[in-house]
Amino acid sequence: MGSRRNEAEDDPGESVSVGEASTIELPWTTVEHYLGHGLGASYRLSAADEPLVSYEIADAGRGIALHVELAGRHHAPRSPLAAVRIDRVLHGGRRLARVTTTEPELVRDFHDLLLAVADRIVVDGQGLARAFDETVHGWSALLGRPRGLSRERRLGLHGELAVLVRMAGTIGWRAALDTWVGPTGEEHDFALESADLEVKTTASERRRHTIHGLGQLTETAGRPLWFASLRLTRGGTGGRTLADSVRATREAAAAESIALSRRLDGLLEAVGWDAEQPDDERWTPRDSPLVIRATDMPRLTADDLPEGAVARIDTVNYTVDVTGLSSIGQPPPLDLSDLPLP
């Protein structure tokens, strides 16, 4: 297997290569290492005597790009995708087409797209326009098929498992599993003895969370509702995949009782967890969770709508930013300070 020239100065141990099937291989774990540490890197994908094709990782975690040298009078093609931008840049005396994404939260999937385009250019000898067009059309048949859990739901499950493990350390696994009612279709994630708890997890810099429905932040009569905001950041090789968190949680439950581990499996199945799903994104907590009363944060409930409007509105989804907020009054029902991933 012949290695391509690696131009990264701080290589975590892996490099770009051409596999046995003559396809370009740049493991996501390598890219994630640089993104997680805020380091820049450049990997040349084409041979030294061929027009430049390189995979670029911007410093400070600002994303990834594919650079393709434009020979002669060739121009950068237009992108039909709103999430993908292709523009022209000058670098080192070369005219280059630069392929970037306008959606940083899709960087993991964008990585796969860039490698697919680069493979058609470097291995199959196609031009950028044709390589990009064929890649987009080749993937279009798959766009309507769900790729397991969405990214939002995977991050959410990370957070809920972290809270579940903390809960089990306080009241035991049997009681902790009783409190995790979200997978069974209840409005809130956890039903504690005297309060409810809604858990949201984000990978963004700010505590911005999507709220699904008018009831998600509505208190049940006589039971205060608390809201936990968790922030994760890419952890590189030291982070935890969702599979790692699931495995650790199952082992902890099984240590108390095999029956409890099986019960946990049923709850995981109910939320859509599948061990066969692609899973190579590693995360670590950015800081301690923010835990506040739902009544102390911006929210929408059925009471906020005009009389009769609820019956005519099918779906309400909105994003709320709780950055910098704090709760007033009594302490939260569960201490989530310095909460680790399982």
Short mmCIF file of C-alpha atoms in Angstrom, two decimals:
data_model
loop_
_atom_site.label_atom_id
_atom_site.label_comp_id
_atom_site.label_asym_id
_atom_site.label_seq_id
_atom_site.Cartn_x
_atom_site.Cartn_y
_atom_site.Cartn_z
CA MET A 1 0.00 0.00 0.00
CA GLY A 2 1.70 3.19 -1.13
CA SER A 3 1.49 6.29 1.09
CA ARG A 4 0.85 9.71 -0.33
CA ARG A 5 2.98 12.60 0.90
CA ASN A 6 1.71 13.91 4.23
CA GLU A 7 2.29 17.64 4.72
CA ALA A 8 0.91 17.85 8.28
CA GLU A 9 3.50 18.98 10.82
CA ASP A 10 1.84 17.45 13.90
CA ASP A 11 0.73 14.05 12.63
CA PRO A 12 -1.23 12.02 15.22
CA GLY A 13 0.08 8.81 13.68
CA GLU A 14 -2.01 8.31 10.56
CA SER A 15 -1.55 9.56 7.01
CA VAL A 16 -3.31 9.71 3.68
CA SER A 17 -2.87 6.51 1.69
CA VAL A 18 -4.19 4.60 -1.29
CA GLY A 19 -5.82 1.40 -0.14
CA GLU A 20 -5.78 -2.02 -1.80
CA ALA A 21 -8.80 -1.00 -3.90
CA SER A 22 -6.92 2.16 -4.99
CA THR A 23 -9.11 4.51 -3.01
CA ILE A 24 -7.97 7.48 -0.96
CA GLU A 25 -8.04 6.87 2.77
CA LEU A 26 -7.83 9.66 5.33
CA PRO A 27 -9.35 8.40 8.61
CA TRP A 28 -11.81 10.70 10.31
CA THR A 29 -9.95 10.13 13.58
CA THR A 30 -6.94 11.91 12.07
CA VAL A 31 -9.03 14.91 11.00
CA GLU A 32 -10.86 14.96 14.32
CA HIS A 33 -7.51 15.06 16.14
CA TYR A 34 -6.63 18.36 14.48
CA LEU A 35 -10.11 19.85 14.80
CA GLY A 36 -10.27 18.88 18.47
CA HIS A 37 -6.88 20.49 19.20
CA GLY A 38 -7.47 23.56 17.01
CA LEU A 39 -4.50 22.68 14.79
CA GLY A 40 -4.15 23.21 11.06
CA ALA A 41 -2.88 20.56 8.66
CA SER A 42 -2.50 19.98 4.93
CA TYR A 43 -2.53 16.58 3.22
CA ARG A 44 -1.54 16.35 -0.42
CA LEU A 45 -3.69 13.71 -2.08
CA SER A 46 -2.26 13.86 -5.61
CA ALA A 47 1.19 12.69 -6.68
CA ALA A 48 4.00 15.26 -6.71
CA ASP A 49 4.07 15.40 -10.53
CA GLU A 50 0.28 15.81 -10.85
CA PRO A 51 -1.88 18.96 -10.46
CA LEU A 52 -2.40 19.70 -6.78
CA VAL A 53 -5.29 18.10 -4.92
CA SER A 54 -5.05 18.61 -1.17
CA TYR A 55 -7.17 18.14 1.93
CA GLU A 56 -6.96 21.19 4.19
CA ILE A 57 -7.74 21.44 7.90
CA ALA A 58 -7.95 25.05 9.07
CA ASP A 59 -6.47 26.00 12.42
CA ALA A 60 -8.57 26.99 15.44
CA GLY A 61 -11.08 24.28 14.46
CA ARG A 62 -12.46 26.41 11.62
CA GLY A 63 -13.30 23.47 9.38
CA ILE A 64 -12.03 21.48 6.42
CA ALA A 65 -11.74 22.04 2.68
CA LEU A 66 -10.64 20.37 -0.54
CA HIS A 67 -8.24 22.31 -2.78
CA VAL A 68 -8.09 21.36 -6.46
CA GLU A 69 -5.69 23.06 -8.87
CA LEU A 70 -7.38 24.65 -11.89
CA ALA A 71 -5.35 23.98 -15.02
CA GLY A 72 -5.42 26.23 -18.09
CA ARG A 73 -8.66 28.16 -18.39
CA HIS A 74 -10.71 25.84 -16.19
CA HIS A 75 -13.01 27.55 -13.71
CA ALA A 76 -14.41 26.46 -10.38
CA PRO A 77 -17.78 24.73 -11.01
CA ARG A 78 -20.98 25.89 -9.34
CA SER A 79 -22.34 23.87 -6.44
CA PRO A 80 -26.04 22.94 -6.59
CA LEU A 81 -26.01 22.21 -2.84
CA ALA A 82 -26.84 24.94 -0.35
CA ALA A 83 -24.53 23.35 2.23
CA VAL A 84 -21.51 23.16 -0.11
CA ARG A 85 -19.62 26.15 -1.49
CA ILE A 86 -17.04 26.09 -4.30
CA ASP A 87 -14.98 29.24 -4.86
CA ARG A 88 -11.62 30.16 -6.39
CA VAL A 89 -8.53 31.06 -4.39
CA LEU A 90 -4.89 31.83 -5.17
CA HIS A 91 -2.28 30.02 -3.11
CA GLY A 92 1.43 29.64 -3.73
CA GLY A 93 1.05 30.92 -7.27
CA ARG A 94 -1.63 28.32 -8.05
CA ARG A 95 -5.24 28.89 -9.09
CA LEU A 96 -7.28 26.60 -6.88
CA ALA A 97 -10.92 25.65 -6.49
CA ARG A 98 -11.79 25.45 -2.81
CA VAL A 99 -14.66 23.22 -1.67
CA THR A 100 -16.06 24.09 1.78
CA THR A 101 -19.28 23.63 3.71
CA THR A 102 -21.55 26.36 5.02
CA GLU A 103 -22.83 23.98 7.70
CA PRO A 104 -20.04 23.27 10.24
CA GLU A 105 -22.27 20.86 12.15
CA LEU A 106 -22.20 18.56 9.10
CA VAL A 107 -18.38 18.40 9.01
CA ARG A 108 -18.26 14.62 9.61
CA ASP A 109 -20.46 13.89 6.59
CA PHE A 110 -18.72 16.60 4.56
CA HIS A 111 -15.42 14.79 5.19
CA ASP A 112 -16.82 11.71 3.44
CA LEU A 113 -18.04 13.86 0.54
CA LEU A 114 -14.61 15.44 0.06
CA LEU A 115 -12.86 12.06 0.01
CA ALA A 116 -15.37 10.74 -2.54
CA VAL A 117 -14.75 13.74 -4.82
CA ALA A 118 -10.97 13.55 -4.35
CA ASP A 119 -11.02 9.83 -5.12
CA ARG A 120 -12.68 10.44 -8.48
CA ILE A 121 -10.11 13.12 -9.30
CA VAL A 122 -6.92 11.42 -8.12
CA VAL A 123 -7.70 7.76 -8.78
CA ASP A 124 -10.10 7.99 -11.76
CA GLY A 125 -8.52 11.04 -13.41
CA GLN A 126 -11.74 13.08 -13.58
CA GLY A 127 -11.94 16.87 -13.50
CA LEU A 128 -13.43 18.58 -10.47
CA ALA A 129 -16.73 19.44 -12.15
CA ARG A 130 -17.42 15.87 -13.25
CA ALA A 131 -16.12 14.37 -10.00
CA PHE A 132 -18.32 16.63 -7.90
CA ASP A 133 -21.38 16.08 -10.13
CA GLU A 134 -21.02 12.28 -10.10
CA THR A 135 -20.51 12.22 -6.34
CA VAL A 136 -23.64 14.31 -5.71
CA HIS A 137 -25.72 12.19 -8.08
CA GLY A 138 -24.27 8.99 -6.63
CA TRP A 139 -25.31 10.02 -3.15
CA SER A 140 -28.70 11.39 -4.14
CA ALA A 141 -30.30 7.93 -4.06
CA LEU A 142 -29.26 7.67 -0.42
CA LEU A 143 -30.40 11.10 0.72
CA GLY A 144 -33.93 9.93 1.45
CA ARG A 145 -32.70 7.07 3.61
CA PRO A 146 -32.03 7.80 7.29
CA ARG A 147 -28.46 7.17 8.45
CA GLY A 148 -29.45 5.76 11.81
CA LEU A 149 -29.94 8.31 14.55
CA SER A 150 -29.59 11.94 13.54
CA ARG A 151 -26.65 13.89 14.91
CA GLU A 152 -28.94 15.79 17.27
CA ARG A 153 -30.36 12.56 18.68
CA ARG A 154 -26.90 10.97 19.02
CA LEU A 155 -25.65 13.95 21.03
CA GLY A 156 -28.86 13.84 23.03
CA LEU A 157 -28.37 10.18 23.89
CA HIS A 158 -24.80 10.93 24.99
CA GLY A 159 -26.18 13.48 27.43
CA GLU A 160 -29.04 11.35 28.70
CA LEU A 161 -26.73 8.42 29.40
CA ALA A 162 -24.38 10.69 31.33
CA VAL A 163 -27.30 11.88 33.48
CA LEU A 164 -28.57 8.31 33.88
CA VAL A 165 -25.20 7.09 35.17
CA ARG A 166 -24.99 10.03 37.61
CA MET A 167 -28.54 9.21 38.74
CA ALA A 168 -27.66 5.54 39.26
CA GLY A 169 -24.72 6.55 41.43
CA THR A 170 -27.16 8.39 43.68
CA ILE A 171 -30.24 6.13 43.85
CA GLY A 172 -29.10 2.83 42.30
CA TRP A 173 -29.67 1.37 38.84
CA ARG A 174 -33.15 -0.02 39.37
CA ALA A 175 -34.55 3.32 40.52
CA ALA A 176 -32.51 5.24 37.93
CA LEU A 177 -33.97 3.22 35.06
CA ASP A 178 -37.43 3.90 36.50
CA THR A 179 -36.76 7.63 36.16
CA TRP A 180 -35.63 7.47 32.50
CA VAL A 181 -39.07 7.80 30.92
CA GLY A 182 -38.18 9.63 27.69
CA PRO A 183 -37.66 6.40 25.68
CA THR A 184 -41.16 5.22 26.63
CA GLY A 185 -42.79 8.25 25.01
CA GLU A 186 -43.20 10.55 28.02
CA GLU A 187 -42.98 14.31 27.44
CA HIS A 188 -39.85 14.80 29.58
CA ASP A 189 -36.63 12.75 29.73
CA PHE A 190 -36.53 11.96 33.46
CA ALA A 191 -39.26 11.73 36.09
CA LEU A 192 -37.63 12.11 39.50
CA GLU A 193 -39.35 11.65 42.83
CA SER A 194 -40.60 15.22 43.08
CA ALA A 195 -39.59 16.91 39.81
CA ASP A 196 -39.10 16.31 36.10
CA LEU A 197 -35.88 16.86 34.14
CA GLU A 198 -35.42 17.67 30.45
CA VAL A 199 -31.88 17.12 29.12
CA LYS A 200 -30.51 18.80 25.99
CA THR A 201 -27.02 18.40 24.57
CA THR A 202 -25.30 20.57 21.99
CA ALA A 203 -21.91 20.75 20.26
CA SER A 204 -22.17 24.47 19.56
CA GLU A 205 -20.24 27.21 21.36
CA ARG A 206 -23.45 28.67 22.77
CA ARG A 207 -26.10 26.78 24.70
CA ARG A 208 -28.55 26.67 21.80
CA HIS A 209 -31.06 23.83 21.89
CA THR A 210 -33.97 22.75 19.72
CA ILE A 211 -37.25 22.33 21.57
CA HIS A 212 -39.78 19.94 20.06
CA GLY A 213 -43.38 20.77 20.77
CA LEU A 214 -45.26 23.03 23.16
CA GLY A 215 -45.22 20.42 25.90
CA GLN A 216 -41.49 19.77 26.16
CA LEU A 217 -40.95 22.72 28.50
CA THR A 218 -44.38 22.64 30.13
CA GLU A 219 -44.51 21.67 33.78
CA THR A 220 -46.81 18.88 34.92
CA ALA A 221 -49.21 20.07 37.61
CA GLY A 222 -47.52 20.00 40.99
CA ARG A 223 -44.13 18.94 39.59
CA PRO A 224 -41.40 21.51 38.83
CA LEU A 225 -39.58 21.01 35.52
CA TRP A 226 -35.82 21.46 35.37
CA PHE A 227 -33.79 21.94 32.20
CA ALA A 228 -30.22 20.65 31.86
CA SER A 229 -28.03 22.13 29.12
CA LEU A 230 -24.96 20.03 28.27
CA ARG A 231 -22.20 21.18 25.91
CA LEU A 232 -19.82 18.74 24.23
CA THR A 233 -16.74 19.41 22.15
CA ARG A 234 -14.74 17.14 19.88
CA GLY A 235 -12.46 15.06 22.06
CA GLY A 236 -10.01 13.59 19.54
CA THR A 237 -8.43 10.31 20.60
CA GLY A 238 -9.24 11.08 24.24
CA GLY A 239 -12.96 11.51 23.62
CA ARG A 240 -15.85 9.07 23.86
CA THR A 241 -17.90 7.71 20.99
CA LEU A 242 -21.58 7.02 21.57
CA ALA A 243 -20.76 3.31 21.41
CA ASP A 244 -18.23 3.84 24.23
CA SER A 245 -20.88 5.55 26.37
CA VAL A 246 -23.45 2.84 25.67
CA ARG A 247 -20.95 0.09 26.48
CA ALA A 248 -19.88 1.71 29.75
CA THR A 249 -23.48 2.30 30.79
CA ARG A 250 -24.47 -1.31 30.06
CA GLU A 251 -21.49 -2.62 32.01
CA ALA A 252 -22.34 -0.43 35.01
CA ALA A 253 -25.97 -1.62 35.00
CA ALA A 254 -24.92 -5.26 34.54
CA ALA A 255 -22.61 -4.99 37.54
CA GLU A 256 -25.72 -4.51 39.68
CA SER A 257 -27.93 -6.98 37.82
CA ILE A 258 -27.96 -8.71 34.41
CA ALA A 259 -31.72 -8.15 34.35
CA LEU A 260 -31.16 -4.39 34.67
CA SER A 261 -28.72 -4.50 31.76
CA ARG A 262 -31.37 -6.19 29.62
CA ARG A 263 -33.92 -3.60 30.68
CA LEU A 264 -31.47 -0.88 29.65
CA ASP A 265 -31.09 -2.59 26.26
CA GLY A 266 -34.84 -2.29 25.76
CA LEU A 267 -34.75 1.44 26.51
CA LEU A 268 -31.81 1.93 24.14
CA GLU A 269 -33.68 0.09 21.41
CA ALA A 270 -36.71 2.32 22.02
CA VAL A 271 -34.65 5.48 21.35
CA GLY A 272 -33.28 3.98 18.12
CA TRP A 273 -29.79 2.94 19.19
CA ASP A 274 -28.21 0.39 16.86
CA ALA A 275 -24.70 -0.94 17.52
CA GLU A 276 -24.22 -1.39 13.75
CA GLN A 277 -24.57 2.32 13.01
CA PRO A 278 -21.44 4.25 11.89
CA ASP A 279 -19.86 5.65 15.03
CA ASP A 280 -16.47 7.37 14.94
CA GLU A 281 -17.18 10.84 16.35
CA ARG A 282 -15.52 11.33 19.73
CA TRP A 283 -16.79 13.85 22.28
CA THR A 284 -15.88 15.22 25.67
CA PRO A 285 -17.71 17.68 27.97
CA ARG A 286 -16.87 21.32 27.28
CA ASP A 287 -17.84 22.38 30.81
CA SER A 288 -20.28 21.59 33.61
CA PRO A 289 -23.96 21.46 32.61
CA LEU A 290 -26.24 24.41 33.22
CA VAL A 291 -29.32 23.32 35.21
CA ILE A 292 -32.19 25.78 35.52
CA ARG A 293 -35.94 25.79 36.12
CA ALA A 294 -37.94 25.79 32.91
CA THR A 295 -39.84 28.77 34.27
CA ASP A 296 -36.57 30.77 34.42
CA MET A 297 -35.82 30.42 30.69
CA PRO A 298 -37.42 31.53 27.41
CA ARG A 299 -40.00 28.98 26.28
CA LEU A 300 -43.25 28.43 24.44
CA THR A 301 -46.18 26.58 25.96
CA ALA A 302 -49.80 26.08 24.97
CA ASP A 303 -50.74 28.90 27.37
CA ASP A 304 -48.77 31.35 25.20
CA LEU A 305 -51.03 30.84 22.18
CA PRO A 306 -54.41 32.44 21.53
CA GLU A 307 -57.45 30.46 22.58
CA GLY A 308 -58.24 27.73 20.08
CA ALA A 309 -54.90 27.98 18.29
CA VAL A 310 -53.39 24.79 19.74
CA ALA A 311 -55.99 22.60 18.03
CA ARG A 312 -55.04 24.10 14.65
CA ILE A 313 -51.25 23.91 14.97
CA ASP A 314 -49.74 20.50 14.28
CA THR A 315 -46.02 21.04 14.95
CA VAL A 316 -43.97 23.58 16.88
CA ASN A 317 -40.16 23.36 16.87
CA TYR A 318 -37.96 26.24 17.94
CA THR A 319 -34.42 26.97 19.10
CA VAL A 320 -33.72 28.55 22.47
CA ASP A 321 -30.42 30.04 23.68
CA VAL A 322 -29.87 29.71 27.45
CA THR A 323 -26.24 30.87 27.46
CA GLY A 324 -25.48 32.84 30.61
CA LEU A 325 -28.80 32.17 32.33
CA SER A 326 -29.04 30.97 35.93
CA SER A 327 -31.82 29.58 38.07
CA ILE A 328 -33.47 31.54 40.84
CA GLY A 329 -34.41 29.96 44.14
CA GLN A 330 -34.11 26.31 45.16
CA PRO A 331 -31.22 24.02 44.08
CA PRO A 332 -31.78 21.47 41.27
CA PRO A 333 -33.02 18.00 42.20
CA LEU A 334 -29.82 16.33 40.93
CA ASP A 335 -26.22 17.55 41.12
CA LEU A 336 -24.78 17.44 37.58
CA SER A 337 -21.62 19.47 38.22
CA ASP A 338 -18.48 18.16 36.46
CA LEU A 339 -20.61 15.57 34.68
CA PRO A 340 -18.43 13.15 32.61
CA LEU A 341 -19.54 11.01 29.71
CA PRO A 342 -19.95 7.37 30.72
#
